[in-house]
Amino acid sequence: MTILDAKRSNVNLVIAGLLLGLFIAALDQTIVSTAMGTIIKKLGGLDKFVWVYSAYMIAMVVATPIFGKLSDMYGRKKFYLTGLILFMLGSILCGTATNMEQLIIYRAIQGIGGGAIMPIVFTIIFDLFPAEKRGKMMGLFGAVFGISSVFGPILGGLITDNISWRWIFYINVPLGIVAVLFIMKAYHETKNTRKQVIDWLGAVMLTGFVLFLMFGLELGGTDGWAWSAGKTIMLFVASALFLIAFLYVELKVKEPIIKLSLFKNKIVTSSMAISLLYGGVMIAAASYIPLFIQGVFHKTATQTSTVMIPMMLGVVLSSQVGGRVVSKFRYRDVMIVSALMLIIGTSLLGFAMTNDSSRLIISLFTVVVGLGMGVSFSLLNISTLNAVPPQYKGTSSSLITFFRTIGSALGIAVFGAIQKSSFQSSISEVPNLSPQLAEKIKGGQALLDPDIQKQMGLPADVVNQLLGHFADSVIAIFQWAVILPAVAVIFVLLMGRARLELNKGGQQGAPGAPGKPGQQGEAAKSNPSYQGR
């Protein structure tokens, strides 16, 4: 493991380099959404477009824990820079793609880079700052993560409409170069020359588990891949077998990618579970609220992308507040407020929002969701990193990203199935709609494109009825989504009385325990970066 050399490092430049890296990596999870229609028109491949999203997400999920472990073993700097370079390479290639197959492959390269960037950012912040300052900084970085994830569709629409869809990828390059220069110049580590062993077998098993799981989630319910089909079930069976093999390997090897004993700590386990559940809620709001606005108000994707700005502001505010109050209250007390806000927000979207709701009312509902969501971006990283020894910081930080991304993948698959089922069951009431056309419409998202409406040759009143049913099917998603923050409350309560304890010198208390003021945990004692601050 390498340790931050605080005397030689320029903290301000390091922060700037980390903020830029986190911004572009999180941005590219969502920036393609509003550009996708234009990309399909230019490159074709309508039947493959979902993999433009999936390739990035799958590659990132696979890479995240591997790079987190490597950063624990060989240092943060080299793998953060590796991630940035891979991400920029993938971005350049995406911008030059001439067909959908190329774009999908290049997005996977981007995803590998993003899988290195995101977890290492939060680990470096932990290394840079003493305990009493980490909350404020985690709040700042959590806000940037939330902003970029939600801001992606807005920026994607603006760039596509005013410049070219290719620039939604090229824009990453100058920002990435600046980040690389800042980190190379300003971030320094002291090296530990102890020989270490990489768990390659565990990496292969983890990759197999994630790949088959994500393929099952993405393909399930599509043409030829019914959820009950044998080949769909086999994907999930293969995923389960790889997971069992991975767990077995991790229990046997000397340097596992994920040290399973970390999950004996209730703070770690609770934080991961909450991250997974919140990931599902976040993807539901970010993906389906703009679609609801399109369906109800008959706007284009670019015009409706701004609907997420109020939610973004809520995320920013609560992330900042969560980071600042974490040193004053127990994790449980802060997160219970967050979970209750999220329950209220999703309940408003599911039971108070209707086709007649104004955009102002919908925006207010999304603000409540953002206020509930944002706290998690800062607090869960703090609770996890303060609960584990220094040699597992990178691994633990990567797991937060890992579980949040898996939660998003599960959420988009499950909620997508709910939406399609609700829509298909309701359109039987629409007159003059043949079964063949009903099957072609599927989940109703095709109706949001005016060109496709014309191709179908449907009367305007029928289109309006179908869009009304589509909006109702989106509301059904949030009626089910309430379950996720409700379950999260259970894991919040399991956090017990744990808190971030500070002594007079500003060091953390015993990790994951109630602790006594002034008492230092082993993690604090053994981390030289805390000293002399």
PDB file of C-alpha atoms in Angstrom, residues 357-491:
ATOM      1  CA  SER A 357     -50.342  17.857 -12.560  1.00  0.00           C
ATOM      2  CA  SER A 358     -48.536  21.060 -13.515  1.00  0.00           C
ATOM      3  CA  ARG A 359     -44.807  21.076 -14.218  1.00  0.00           C
ATOM      4  CA  LEU A 360     -44.340  23.208 -11.100  1.00  0.00           C
ATOM      5  CA  ILE A 361     -45.954  20.569  -8.882  1.00  0.00           C
ATOM      6  CA  ILE A 362     -43.901  17.793 -10.504  1.00  0.00           C
ATOM      7  CA  SER A 363     -40.733  19.854 -10.000  1.00  0.00           C
ATOM      8  CA  LEU A 364     -41.548  20.291  -6.311  1.00  0.00           C
ATOM      9  CA  PHE A 365     -42.007  16.531  -5.975  1.00  0.00           C
ATOM     10  CA  THR A 366     -38.609  15.912  -7.580  1.00  0.00           C
ATOM     11  CA  VAL A 367     -36.995  18.412  -5.190  1.00  0.00           C
ATOM     12  CA  VAL A 368     -38.159  16.251  -2.279  1.00  0.00           C
ATOM     13  CA  VAL A 369     -36.639  13.184  -3.974  1.00  0.00           C
ATOM     14  CA  GLY A 370     -33.377  15.072  -4.495  1.00  0.00           C
ATOM     15  CA  LEU A 371     -33.266  16.178  -0.860  1.00  0.00           C
ATOM     16  CA  GLY A 372     -33.671  12.582   0.248  1.00  0.00           C
ATOM     17  CA  MET A 373     -31.177  11.212  -2.266  1.00  0.00           C
ATOM     18  CA  GLY A 374     -28.271  13.639  -1.951  1.00  0.00           C
ATOM     19  CA  VAL A 375     -27.292  12.806   1.622  1.00  0.00           C
ATOM     20  CA  SER A 376     -26.267   9.307   0.578  1.00  0.00           C
ATOM     21  CA  PHE A 377     -23.575  10.535  -1.817  1.00  0.00           C
ATOM     22  CA  SER A 378     -21.564  12.028   1.023  1.00  0.00           C
ATOM     23  CA  LEU A 379     -22.546  10.130   4.158  1.00  0.00           C
ATOM     24  CA  LEU A 380     -22.277   6.537   2.898  1.00  0.00           C
ATOM     25  CA  ASN A 381     -18.708   7.097   1.752  1.00  0.00           C
ATOM     26  CA  ILE A 382     -17.829   8.620   5.119  1.00  0.00           C
ATOM     27  CA  SER A 383     -19.490   5.861   7.151  1.00  0.00           C
ATOM     28  CA  THR A 384     -17.806   3.118   5.111  1.00  0.00           C
ATOM     29  CA  LEU A 385     -14.310   4.585   4.912  1.00  0.00           C
ATOM     30  CA  ASN A 386     -14.281   5.327   8.633  1.00  0.00           C
ATOM     31  CA  ALA A 387     -15.324   1.760   9.438  1.00  0.00           C
ATOM     32  CA  VAL A 388     -12.448  -0.101   7.757  1.00  0.00           C
ATOM     33  CA  PRO A 389      -8.651  -0.255   8.203  1.00  0.00           C
ATOM     34  CA  PRO A 390      -6.489   1.931   5.891  1.00  0.00           C
ATOM     35  CA  GLN A 391      -5.383  -0.951   3.664  1.00  0.00           C
ATOM     36  CA  TYR A 392      -9.009  -1.518   2.578  1.00  0.00           C
ATOM     37  CA  LYS A 393     -10.055   2.077   1.845  1.00  0.00           C
ATOM     38  CA  GLY A 394      -9.905   1.725  -1.934  1.00  0.00           C
ATOM     39  CA  THR A 395     -11.768  -1.565  -1.880  1.00  0.00           C
ATOM     40  CA  SER A 396     -14.484  -0.179   0.397  1.00  0.00           C
ATOM     41  CA  SER A 397     -14.971   2.998  -1.607  1.00  0.00           C
ATOM     42  CA  SER A 398     -15.252   0.954  -4.798  1.00  0.00           C
ATOM     43  CA  LEU A 399     -17.959  -1.186  -3.220  1.00  0.00           C
ATOM     44  CA  ILE A 400     -20.176   1.857  -2.648  1.00  0.00           C
ATOM     45  CA  THR A 401     -19.996   2.649  -6.371  1.00  0.00           C
ATOM     46  CA  PHE A 402     -20.361  -1.049  -7.216  1.00  0.00           C
ATOM     47  CA  PHE A 403     -23.550  -1.525  -5.223  1.00  0.00           C
ATOM     48  CA  ARG A 404     -25.059   1.775  -6.360  1.00  0.00           C
ATOM     49  CA  THR A 405     -24.477   0.810  -9.989  1.00  0.00           C
ATOM     50  CA  ILE A 406     -25.865  -2.701  -9.489  1.00  0.00           C
ATOM     51  CA  GLY A 407     -28.893  -1.091  -7.824  1.00  0.00           C
ATOM     52  CA  SER A 408     -29.353   1.143 -10.861  1.00  0.00           C
ATOM     53  CA  ALA A 409     -29.072  -1.827 -13.221  1.00  0.00           C
ATOM     54  CA  LEU A 410     -31.586  -3.858 -11.218  1.00  0.00           C
ATOM     55  CA  GLY A 411     -33.842  -0.823 -10.935  1.00  0.00           C
ATOM     56  CA  ILE A 412     -33.937  -0.055 -14.646  1.00  0.00           C
ATOM     57  CA  ALA A 413     -34.688  -3.708 -15.438  1.00  0.00           C
ATOM     58  CA  VAL A 414     -37.398  -4.200 -12.814  1.00  0.00           C
ATOM     59  CA  PHE A 415     -39.049  -0.806 -13.262  1.00  0.00           C
ATOM     60  CA  GLY A 416     -38.857  -1.157 -17.030  1.00  0.00           C
ATOM     61  CA  ALA A 417     -40.734  -4.455 -16.782  1.00  0.00           C
ATOM     62  CA  ILE A 418     -43.342  -2.857 -14.476  1.00  0.00           C
ATOM     63  CA  GLN A 419     -43.847   0.058 -16.858  1.00  0.00           C
ATOM     64  CA  LYS A 420     -44.210  -2.138 -19.946  1.00  0.00           C
ATOM     65  CA  SER A 421     -46.613  -4.518 -18.218  1.00  0.00           C
ATOM     66  CA  SER A 422     -48.754  -1.662 -16.906  1.00  0.00           C
ATOM     67  CA  PHE A 423     -48.863   0.019 -20.314  1.00  0.00           C
ATOM     68  CA  GLN A 424     -49.675  -3.139 -22.272  1.00  0.00           C
ATOM     69  CA  SER A 425     -52.469  -4.118 -19.896  1.00  0.00           C
ATOM     70  CA  SER A 426     -54.092  -0.685 -20.151  1.00  0.00           C
ATOM     71  CA  ILE A 427     -54.053  -0.056 -23.911  1.00  0.00           C
ATOM     72  CA  SER A 428     -56.578  -2.809 -24.569  1.00  0.00           C
ATOM     73  CA  GLU A 429     -59.140  -0.098 -23.748  1.00  0.00           C
ATOM     74  CA  VAL A 430     -57.996   2.073 -26.681  1.00  0.00           C
ATOM     75  CA  PRO A 431     -60.320   1.776 -29.739  1.00  0.00           C
ATOM     76  CA  ASN A 432     -58.993   1.358 -33.286  1.00  0.00           C
ATOM     77  CA  LEU A 433     -55.762  -0.196 -32.060  1.00  0.00           C
ATOM     78  CA  SER A 434     -54.954  -3.555 -33.601  1.00  0.00           C
ATOM     79  CA  PRO A 435     -53.150  -6.240 -31.558  1.00  0.00           C
ATOM     80  CA  GLN A 436     -50.265  -6.096 -34.049  1.00  0.00           C
ATOM     81  CA  LEU A 437     -49.795  -2.364 -33.534  1.00  0.00           C
ATOM     82  CA  ALA A 438     -50.166  -2.717 -29.778  1.00  0.00           C
ATOM     83  CA  GLU A 439     -47.325  -5.251 -29.814  1.00  0.00           C
ATOM     84  CA  LYS A 440     -45.202  -2.939 -31.956  1.00  0.00           C
ATOM     85  CA  ILE A 441     -45.673  -0.052 -29.546  1.00  0.00           C
ATOM     86  CA  LYS A 442     -44.482  -2.244 -26.620  1.00  0.00           C
ATOM     87  CA  GLY A 443     -43.732  -0.004 -23.622  1.00  0.00           C
ATOM     88  CA  GLY A 444     -44.966   3.144 -25.357  1.00  0.00           C
ATOM     89  CA  GLN A 445     -41.652   4.999 -25.494  1.00  0.00           C
ATOM     90  CA  ALA A 446     -41.681   4.896 -29.297  1.00  0.00           C
ATOM     91  CA  LEU A 447     -44.771   7.131 -29.194  1.00  0.00           C
ATOM     92  CA  LEU A 448     -42.676   9.960 -27.767  1.00  0.00           C
ATOM     93  CA  ASP A 449     -41.031  10.443 -31.169  1.00  0.00           C
ATOM     94  CA  PRO A 450     -43.310  12.508 -33.505  1.00  0.00           C
ATOM     95  CA  ASP A 451     -41.751  10.834 -36.559  1.00  0.00           C
ATOM     96  CA  ILE A 452     -42.734   7.392 -35.295  1.00  0.00           C
ATOM     97  CA  GLN A 453     -46.242   8.660 -34.533  1.00  0.00           C
ATOM     98  CA  LYS A 454     -46.586   9.654 -38.207  1.00  0.00           C
ATOM     99  CA  GLN A 455     -45.205   6.324 -39.417  1.00  0.00           C
ATOM    100  CA  MET A 456     -47.864   4.474 -37.435  1.00  0.00           C
ATOM    101  CA  GLY A 457     -50.597   6.545 -39.047  1.00  0.00           C
ATOM    102  CA  LEU A 458     -52.629   6.809 -35.850  1.00  0.00           C
ATOM    103  CA  PRO A 459     -55.251   9.563 -35.409  1.00  0.00           C
ATOM    104  CA  ALA A 460     -54.255  12.344 -33.021  1.00  0.00           C
ATOM    105  CA  ASP A 461     -56.921  11.416 -30.472  1.00  0.00           C
ATOM    106  CA  VAL A 462     -55.657   7.801 -30.337  1.00  0.00           C
ATOM    107  CA  VAL A 463     -52.081   8.990 -29.890  1.00  0.00           C
ATOM    108  CA  ASN A 464     -53.201  11.216 -27.010  1.00  0.00           C
ATOM    109  CA  GLN A 465     -55.001   8.307 -25.353  1.00  0.00           C
ATOM    110  CA  LEU A 466     -51.920   6.116 -25.695  1.00  0.00           C
ATOM    111  CA  LEU A 467     -49.681   8.822 -24.248  1.00  0.00           C
ATOM    112  CA  GLY A 468     -52.081   9.156 -21.331  1.00  0.00           C
ATOM    113  CA  HIS A 469     -51.768   5.428 -20.644  1.00  0.00           C
ATOM    114  CA  PHE A 470     -48.001   5.739 -20.975  1.00  0.00           C
ATOM    115  CA  ALA A 471     -47.949   8.485 -18.315  1.00  0.00           C
ATOM    116  CA  ASP A 472     -50.067   6.285 -16.035  1.00  0.00           C
ATOM    117  CA  SER A 473     -47.572   3.434 -16.480  1.00  0.00           C
ATOM    118  CA  VAL A 474     -44.745   5.739 -15.384  1.00  0.00           C
ATOM    119  CA  ILE A 475     -46.708   6.685 -12.266  1.00  0.00           C
ATOM    120  CA  ALA A 476     -47.026   2.951 -11.511  1.00  0.00           C
ATOM    121  CA  ILE A 477     -43.229   2.748 -11.342  1.00  0.00           C
ATOM    122  CA  PHE A 478     -43.078   5.168  -8.440  1.00  0.00           C
ATOM    123  CA  GLN A 479     -45.892   3.419  -6.626  1.00  0.00           C
ATOM    124  CA  TRP A 480     -43.587   0.399  -6.521  1.00  0.00           C
ATOM    125  CA  ALA A 481     -40.432   2.459  -5.985  1.00  0.00           C
ATOM    126  CA  VAL A 482     -41.652   3.518  -2.531  1.00  0.00           C
ATOM    127  CA  ILE A 483     -40.690   0.029  -1.365  1.00  0.00           C
ATOM    128  CA  LEU A 484     -36.966   0.714  -1.839  1.00  0.00           C
ATOM    129  CA  PRO A 485     -36.508   3.590   0.653  1.00  0.00           C
ATOM    130  CA  ALA A 486     -38.912   1.798   3.016  1.00  0.00           C
ATOM    131  CA  VAL A 487     -36.579  -1.234   3.020  1.00  0.00           C
ATOM    132  CA  ALA A 488     -33.603   1.123   3.358  1.00  0.00           C
ATOM    133  CA  VAL A 489     -35.023   2.278   6.704  1.00  0.00           C
ATOM    134  CA  ILE A 490     -34.324  -1.219   8.084  1.00  0.00           C
ATOM    135  CA  PHE A 491     -30.639  -0.978   7.163  1.00  0.00           C
TER     136      PHE A 491
END
